[in-house]
mmCIF file of C-alpha atoms in Angstrom:
data_model
loop_
_atom_site.group_PDB
_atom_site.id
_atom_site.type_symbol
_atom_site.label_atom_id
_atom_site.label_comp_id
_atom_site.label_asym_id
_atom_site.label_seq_id
_atom_site.Cartn_x
_atom_site.Cartn_y
_atom_site.Cartn_z
ATOM 1 C CA MET A 1 182.952 202.529 91.371
ATOM 2 C CA THR A 2 186.643 201.648 91.053
ATOM 3 C CA LYS A 3 188.869 202.944 88.264
ATOM 4 C CA LYS A 4 188.901 199.477 86.697
ATOM 5 C CA GLU A 5 185.103 199.327 86.684
ATOM 6 C CA GLN A 6 184.944 202.825 85.197
ATOM 7 C CA ARG A 7 187.369 201.836 82.416
ATOM 8 C CA LEU A 8 185.323 198.740 81.626
ATOM 9 C CA LYS A 9 182.109 200.757 81.575
ATOM 10 C CA THR A 10 183.705 203.276 79.216
ATOM 11 C CA LEU A 11 184.991 200.455 77.011
ATOM 12 C CA LEU A 12 181.530 198.912 76.818
ATOM 13 C CA ILE A 13 180.007 202.288 75.915
ATOM 14 C CA VAL A 14 182.540 202.564 73.086
ATOM 15 C CA ASP A 15 181.521 199.046 71.987
ATOM 16 C CA PHE A 16 177.878 200.142 71.818
ATOM 17 C CA LEU A 17 178.815 203.266 69.842
ATOM 18 C CA ALA A 18 180.912 201.216 67.405
ATOM 19 C CA PHE A 19 178.042 198.771 66.994
ATOM 20 C CA GLY A 20 175.607 201.626 66.336
ATOM 21 C CA ALA A 21 177.938 203.174 63.763
ATOM 22 C CA MET A 22 178.359 199.807 62.041
ATOM 23 C CA ILE A 23 174.586 199.316 61.838
ATOM 24 C CA LEU A 24 174.111 202.845 60.465
ATOM 25 C CA ILE A 25 176.775 202.369 57.784
ATOM 26 C CA ASN A 26 175.245 199.033 56.781
ATOM 27 C CA PHE A 27 171.812 200.651 56.510
ATOM 28 C CA LEU A 28 173.183 203.515 54.425
ATOM 29 C CA GLY A 29 175.043 201.067 52.189
ATOM 30 C CA ALA A 30 171.947 198.940 51.646
ATOM 31 C CA SER A 31 169.798 202.008 50.890
ATOM 32 C CA GLY A 32 172.191 203.348 48.252
ATOM 33 C CA PHE A 33 173.234 206.413 50.244
ATOM 34 C CA PHE A 34 176.858 205.925 49.215
ATOM 35 C CA ASN A 35 177.509 206.540 45.535
ATOM 36 C CA GLY A 36 173.789 206.321 44.738
ATOM 37 C CA MET A 37 173.933 202.520 44.490
ATOM 38 C CA SER A 38 173.122 199.804 46.984
ATOM 39 C CA GLN A 39 175.501 196.952 47.744
ATOM 40 C CA ALA A 40 173.128 194.595 45.935
ATOM 41 C CA ALA A 41 173.253 196.774 42.805
ATOM 42 C CA ILE A 42 177.057 196.823 42.870
ATOM 43 C CA SER A 43 177.144 193.053 43.377
ATOM 44 C CA ASP A 44 174.865 192.546 40.365
ATOM 45 C CA HIS A 45 177.535 194.194 38.200
ATOM 46 C CA TYR A 46 179.923 191.340 39.022
ATOM 47 C CA PRO A 47 177.906 188.112 38.819
ATOM 48 C CA THR A 48 179.644 185.002 40.138
ATOM 49 C CA LEU A 49 178.516 181.412 40.493
ATOM 50 C CA ILE A 50 179.191 181.454 44.244
ATOM 51 C CA THR A 51 177.073 184.512 45.034
ATOM 52 C CA PRO A 52 174.203 183.238 47.233
ATOM 53 C CA ALA A 53 170.562 184.073 46.570
ATOM 54 C CA GLY A 54 169.393 187.409 47.945
ATOM 55 C CA PHE A 55 167.397 185.938 50.835
ATOM 56 C CA THR A 56 170.593 184.436 52.255
ATOM 57 C CA PHE A 57 171.904 187.847 53.256
ATOM 58 C CA SER A 58 169.158 188.101 55.868
ATOM 59 C CA ILE A 59 171.657 186.342 58.131
ATOM 60 C CA TRP A 60 173.156 189.771 58.802
ATOM 61 C CA GLY A 61 170.024 190.518 60.833
ATOM 62 C CA LEU A 62 170.705 187.473 63.010
ATOM 63 C CA ILE A 63 174.379 188.370 63.394
ATOM 64 C CA TYR A 64 173.676 191.940 64.465
ATOM 65 C CA SER A 65 170.891 190.809 66.810
ATOM 66 C CA LEU A 66 173.302 188.392 68.500
ATOM 67 C CA ILE A 67 175.945 191.101 68.857
ATOM 68 C CA LEU A 68 173.396 193.449 70.420
ATOM 69 C CA ALA A 69 172.229 190.701 72.792
ATOM 70 C CA LEU A 70 175.847 190.050 73.796
ATOM 71 C CA LEU A 71 176.540 193.721 74.501
ATOM 72 C CA VAL A 72 173.343 194.046 76.544
ATOM 73 C CA GLN A 73 174.200 190.883 78.473
ATOM 74 C CA CYS A 74 177.661 192.238 79.286
ATOM 75 C CA ALA A 75 176.204 195.606 80.330
ATOM 76 C CA LEU A 76 173.718 193.973 82.706
ATOM 77 C CA LYS A 77 176.327 191.683 84.257
ATOM 78 C CA LEU A 78 179.416 193.876 84.097
ATOM 79 C CA ARG A 79 180.079 193.486 87.826
ATOM 80 C CA ASN A 80 180.446 189.747 87.304
ATOM 81 C CA GLY A 81 184.157 188.960 86.973
ATOM 82 C CA VAL A 82 183.701 186.681 83.977
ATOM 83 C CA TYR A 83 181.703 189.239 81.992
ATOM 84 C CA SER A 84 184.042 192.095 82.863
ATOM 85 C CA SER A 85 186.957 189.962 81.676
ATOM 86 C CA LEU A 86 184.983 189.051 78.559
ATOM 87 C CA VAL A 87 184.487 192.721 77.690
ATOM 88 C CA HIS A 88 188.168 193.403 78.306
ATOM 89 C CA LYS A 89 189.268 190.583 75.994
ATOM 90 C CA PHE A 90 186.874 190.843 73.060
ATOM 91 C CA SER A 91 186.496 194.636 72.831
ATOM 92 C CA PRO A 92 189.777 195.450 70.994
ATOM 93 C CA TYR A 93 189.016 192.876 68.291
ATOM 94 C CA PHE A 94 185.355 193.877 68.167
ATOM 95 C CA LEU A 95 186.181 197.555 67.718
ATOM 96 C CA LEU A 96 188.644 196.702 64.944
ATOM 97 C CA SER A 97 186.140 194.400 63.230
ATOM 98 C CA SER A 98 183.405 197.054 63.457
ATOM 99 C CA PHE A 99 185.663 199.621 61.787
ATOM 100 C CA LEU A 100 186.673 197.146 59.069
ATOM 101 C CA ASN A 101 183.046 196.134 58.512
ATOM 102 C CA GLY A 102 182.023 199.755 57.947
ATOM 103 C CA ALA A 103 185.048 200.508 55.771
ATOM 104 C CA TRP A 104 184.329 197.421 53.679
ATOM 105 C CA ILE A 105 180.718 198.559 53.103
ATOM 106 C CA VAL A 106 181.839 202.031 52.008
ATOM 107 C CA ALA A 107 184.593 200.720 49.710
ATOM 108 C CA PHE A 108 182.252 198.188 48.089
ATOM 109 C CA SER A 109 179.510 200.796 47.670
ATOM 110 C CA TYR A 110 181.950 203.046 45.803
ATOM 111 C CA ASP A 111 182.861 200.149 43.501
ATOM 112 C CA GLN A 112 186.361 199.883 44.967
ATOM 113 C CA ILE A 113 186.263 196.101 44.740
ATOM 114 C CA GLY A 114 190.016 195.607 45.109
ATOM 115 C CA LEU A 115 190.121 197.711 48.273
ATOM 116 C CA SER A 116 186.999 196.029 49.632
ATOM 117 C CA THR A 117 188.679 192.653 49.101
ATOM 118 C CA LEU A 118 191.645 193.707 51.244
ATOM 119 C CA LEU A 119 189.284 195.068 53.895
ATOM 120 C CA ILE A 120 187.177 191.919 54.075
ATOM 121 C CA PHE A 121 190.314 189.795 54.449
ATOM 122 C CA ALA A 122 191.332 192.043 57.339
ATOM 123 C CA LEU A 123 187.823 191.714 58.808
ATOM 124 C CA LEU A 124 187.987 187.925 58.525
ATOM 125 C CA PHE A 125 191.339 187.727 60.312
ATOM 126 C CA SER A 126 190.211 190.120 63.054
ATOM 127 C CA LEU A 127 187.232 187.841 63.742
ATOM 128 C CA ILE A 128 189.374 184.695 63.647
ATOM 129 C CA PHE A 129 191.684 186.229 66.253
ATOM 130 C CA LEU A 130 188.652 187.297 68.304
ATOM 131 C CA LEU A 131 187.436 183.680 68.362
ATOM 132 C CA LYS A 132 190.948 182.546 69.257
ATOM 133 C CA SER A 133 190.975 184.919 72.221
ATOM 134 C CA LEU A 134 187.592 183.607 73.392
ATOM 135 C CA ARG A 135 188.786 179.993 73.178
ATOM 136 C CA GLU A 136 191.995 180.669 75.064
ATOM 137 C CA HIS A 137 190.477 182.669 77.912
ATOM 138 C CA PHE A 138 186.885 181.450 78.222
ATOM 139 C CA GLY A 139 186.786 177.987 76.662
ATOM 140 C CA LYS A 140 185.415 176.316 79.789
ATOM 141 C CA GLN A 141 183.110 179.057 81.031
ATOM 142 C CA LYS A 142 179.441 178.827 80.108
ATOM 143 C CA GLU A 143 179.066 182.599 80.552
ATOM 144 C CA SER A 144 180.916 183.051 77.258
ATOM 145 C CA SER A 145 178.510 180.821 75.282
ATOM 146 C CA LEU A 146 176.636 183.703 73.655
ATOM 147 C CA ALA A 147 179.913 185.333 72.603
ATOM 148 C CA HIS A 148 181.109 182.051 71.067
ATOM 149 C CA ILE A 149 177.821 181.561 69.202
ATOM 150 C CA CYS A 150 177.695 185.166 68.012
ATOM 151 C CA PHE A 151 181.220 185.374 66.648
ATOM 152 C CA SER A 152 181.272 181.821 65.249
ATOM 153 C CA ILE A 153 178.265 182.622 63.051
ATOM 154 C CA TYR A 154 179.729 186.027 62.154
ATOM 155 C CA THR A 155 183.186 184.666 61.275
ATOM 156 C CA ALA A 156 181.852 181.801 59.169
ATOM 157 C CA TRP A 157 179.590 184.141 57.193
ATOM 158 C CA VAL A 158 182.454 186.576 56.569
ATOM 159 C CA LEU A 159 184.507 183.610 55.320
ATOM 160 C CA ILE A 160 181.916 183.027 52.589
ATOM 161 C CA ALA A 161 181.635 186.769 51.928
ATOM 162 C CA THR A 162 185.408 186.830 51.433
ATOM 163 C CA PHE A 163 185.229 184.152 48.732
ATOM 164 C CA VAL A 164 182.412 186.071 47.024
ATOM 165 C CA ASN A 165 184.309 189.376 47.249
ATOM 166 C CA VAL A 166 187.446 187.840 45.747
ATOM 167 C CA SER A 167 185.369 186.328 42.936
ATOM 168 C CA ALA A 168 183.735 189.705 42.233
ATOM 169 C CA TRP A 169 187.164 191.341 42.072
ATOM 170 C CA LEU A 170 188.367 188.697 39.593
ATOM 171 C CA VAL A 171 185.301 189.383 37.445
ATOM 172 C CA LYS A 172 186.018 193.118 37.574
ATOM 173 C CA ILE A 173 189.621 192.721 36.383
ATOM 174 C CA ASN A 174 188.457 190.338 33.633
ATOM 175 C CA TRP A 175 190.616 187.477 34.899
ATOM 176 C CA ASN A 176 190.445 184.620 32.398
ATOM 177 C CA GLY A 177 190.925 181.882 34.992
ATOM 178 C CA PHE A 178 194.011 180.555 33.151
ATOM 179 C CA GLY A 179 191.596 179.353 30.494
ATOM 180 C CA ILE A 180 189.690 177.186 32.987
ATOM 181 C CA ALA A 181 185.897 177.480 32.935
ATOM 182 C CA ALA A 182 184.164 179.465 35.673
ATOM 183 C CA SER A 183 182.151 176.388 36.646
ATOM 184 C CA ILE A 184 185.366 174.462 37.375
ATOM 185 C CA TRP A 185 186.678 177.312 39.532
ATOM 186 C CA THR A 186 183.337 177.361 41.351
ATOM 187 C CA ILE A 187 183.716 173.675 42.205
ATOM 188 C CA VAL A 188 187.286 174.295 43.416
ATOM 189 C CA ILE A 189 186.233 177.251 45.605
ATOM 190 C CA LEU A 190 183.306 175.346 47.109
ATOM 191 C CA PHE A 191 185.568 172.396 47.849
ATOM 192 C CA ILE A 192 188.123 174.661 49.539
ATOM 193 C CA ALA A 193 185.376 176.288 51.626
ATOM 194 C CA LEU A 194 184.087 172.852 52.622
ATOM 195 C CA LEU A 195 187.522 171.533 53.605
ATOM 196 C CA PHE A 196 188.359 174.664 55.601
ATOM 197 C CA THR A 197 185.048 174.490 57.455
ATOM 198 C CA ILE A 198 185.479 170.802 58.301
ATOM 199 C CA ALA A 199 189.084 171.293 59.438
ATOM 200 C CA TYR A 200 188.410 174.423 61.493
ATOM 201 C CA SER A 201 185.220 173.148 63.097
ATOM 202 C CA TYR A 202 186.641 169.750 64.017
ATOM 203 C CA PHE A 203 190.021 171.007 65.221
ATOM 204 C CA TYR A 204 188.427 173.571 67.531
ATOM 205 C CA GLN A 205 185.370 171.395 68.287
ATOM 206 C CA ASN A 206 183.026 174.201 67.255
ATOM 207 C CA SER A 207 179.614 172.795 66.325
ATOM 208 C CA ILE A 208 178.183 176.236 65.469
ATOM 209 C CA PHE A 209 180.722 177.347 62.842
ATOM 210 C CA PRO A 210 179.248 175.207 60.003
ATOM 211 C CA LEU A 211 175.802 176.816 60.363
ATOM 212 C CA SER A 212 176.595 179.918 58.308
ATOM 213 C CA ILE A 213 178.364 177.834 55.680
ATOM 214 C CA ILE A 214 175.343 175.541 55.326
ATOM 215 C CA TRP A 215 173.093 178.591 54.974
ATOM 216 C CA ALA A 216 175.394 180.113 52.337
ATOM 217 C CA PHE A 217 175.607 176.820 50.415
ATOM 218 C CA TRP A 218 171.803 176.646 50.417
ATOM 219 C CA GLY A 219 171.668 180.152 48.946
ATOM 220 C CA ILE A 220 174.232 179.243 46.285
ATOM 221 C CA TYR A 221 172.282 176.067 45.516
ATOM 222 C CA LYS A 222 169.054 178.045 45.037
ATOM 223 C CA ASN A 223 170.803 180.451 42.678
ATOM 224 C CA ALA A 224 172.299 177.569 40.714
ATOM 225 C CA SER A 225 168.872 175.911 40.479
ATOM 226 C CA LEU A 226 167.227 179.065 39.149
ATOM 227 C CA ASN A 227 169.930 179.537 36.497
ATOM 228 C CA SER A 228 170.860 175.920 35.792
ATOM 229 C CA ASP A 229 170.224 176.308 32.056
ATOM 230 C CA GLN A 230 172.903 179.033 31.922
ATOM 231 C CA ILE A 231 175.561 177.289 34.042
ATOM 232 C CA ASP A 232 178.004 174.689 32.759
ATOM 233 C CA LEU A 233 178.173 171.614 34.999
ATOM 234 C CA ALA A 234 175.164 172.887 36.964
ATOM 235 C CA PRO A 235 174.164 169.350 38.096
ATOM 236 C CA VAL A 236 177.691 168.742 39.416
ATOM 237 C CA ILE A 237 177.718 172.041 41.317
ATOM 238 C CA GLN A 238 174.270 171.355 42.760
ATOM 239 C CA ALA A 239 175.252 167.824 43.794
ATOM 240 C CA LEU A 240 178.438 169.103 45.446
ATOM 241 C CA LEU A 241 176.450 171.690 47.386
ATOM 242 C CA LEU A 242 173.871 169.145 48.574
ATOM 243 C CA VAL A 243 176.529 166.646 49.650
ATOM 244 C CA SER A 244 178.498 169.422 51.352
ATOM 245 C CA MET A 245 175.451 170.555 53.329
ATOM 246 C CA LEU A 246 174.737 166.992 54.460
ATOM 247 C CA LEU A 247 178.371 166.488 55.486
ATOM 248 C CA LEU A 248 178.388 169.713 57.497
ATOM 249 C CA ILE A 249 175.108 168.850 59.228
ATOM 250 C CA ALA A 250 176.569 165.462 60.155
ATOM 251 C CA LEU A 251 179.764 167.173 61.333
ATOM 252 C CA MET A 252 177.778 169.450 63.630
ATOM 253 C CA PHE A 253 176.132 166.462 65.319
ATOM 254 C CA ILE A 254 179.435 164.584 65.579
ATOM 255 C CA ILE A 255 181.137 167.535 67.274
ATOM 256 C CA PHE A 256 178.100 168.158 69.487
ATOM 257 C CA LYS A 257 178.184 164.539 70.669
ATOM 258 C CA LYS A 258 181.964 164.575 71.114
ATOM 259 C CA ASN A 259 181.601 167.708 73.261
ATOM 260 C CA GLN A 260 179.219 165.732 75.510
ATOM 261 C CA PHE A 261 176.212 167.536 74.052
ATOM 262 C CA ARG A 262 177.725 170.992 74.362
ATOM 263 C CA LEU A 263 178.088 173.445 71.485
ATOM 264 C CA PHE A 264 181.795 173.999 72.143
ATOM 265 C CA ALA A 265 184.669 172.008 73.651
ATOM 266 C CA GLN A 266 185.128 172.569 77.372
#
């Protein structure tokens, strides 16, 4: 084994350890190990109109399963030049994102909502740069497909989580919204999320990115439906969510067709 191969093997082992630590911290956060309260319990203290229904957060299971599958794939094919290069390129961003993910969980669990907001912004940008690195170095190589799928779903979900975290922080500091109703701000935030998703997905020809947003919008829609009698402009919010989901589904097919029936531009 050459020194380069040994370094890559060591780097991949560190990736696995970081992944394991991230999973452990997430489990401890969900079980209430930190501060005696689960993340869900903390979130319930700061209700927002853009917080998705509880079932929506099951997407974390998919995200972590995809990451594990990617790491296993890289481990099995590490002698392949493309996969060794893939590990070399994504590992620094992955290690940073894993640290930020864990730190975010701990900060949120200890009710440090302001700090958790800064951490989730940092996590979002680390994942955006990770995707950028994948596009620049592996855009035309099918071996990187799983990595693109994995981190597209992850990044898009963290985008929504960032909006929710910011909203929770604003609730905590008793922000009055400049006198504008919370329902109006909800419409504005959803519209911004929709526009960003359309722009990002179309510009980078990424047909997978909208998936997490659609899933989140469905969760928000279900919450709005259950509490419609308590929400101002509930029909407007629900209509916006339904139209947004349809637009994003159509966008996915448009990009898929434009990419000659590939998930990503090549």
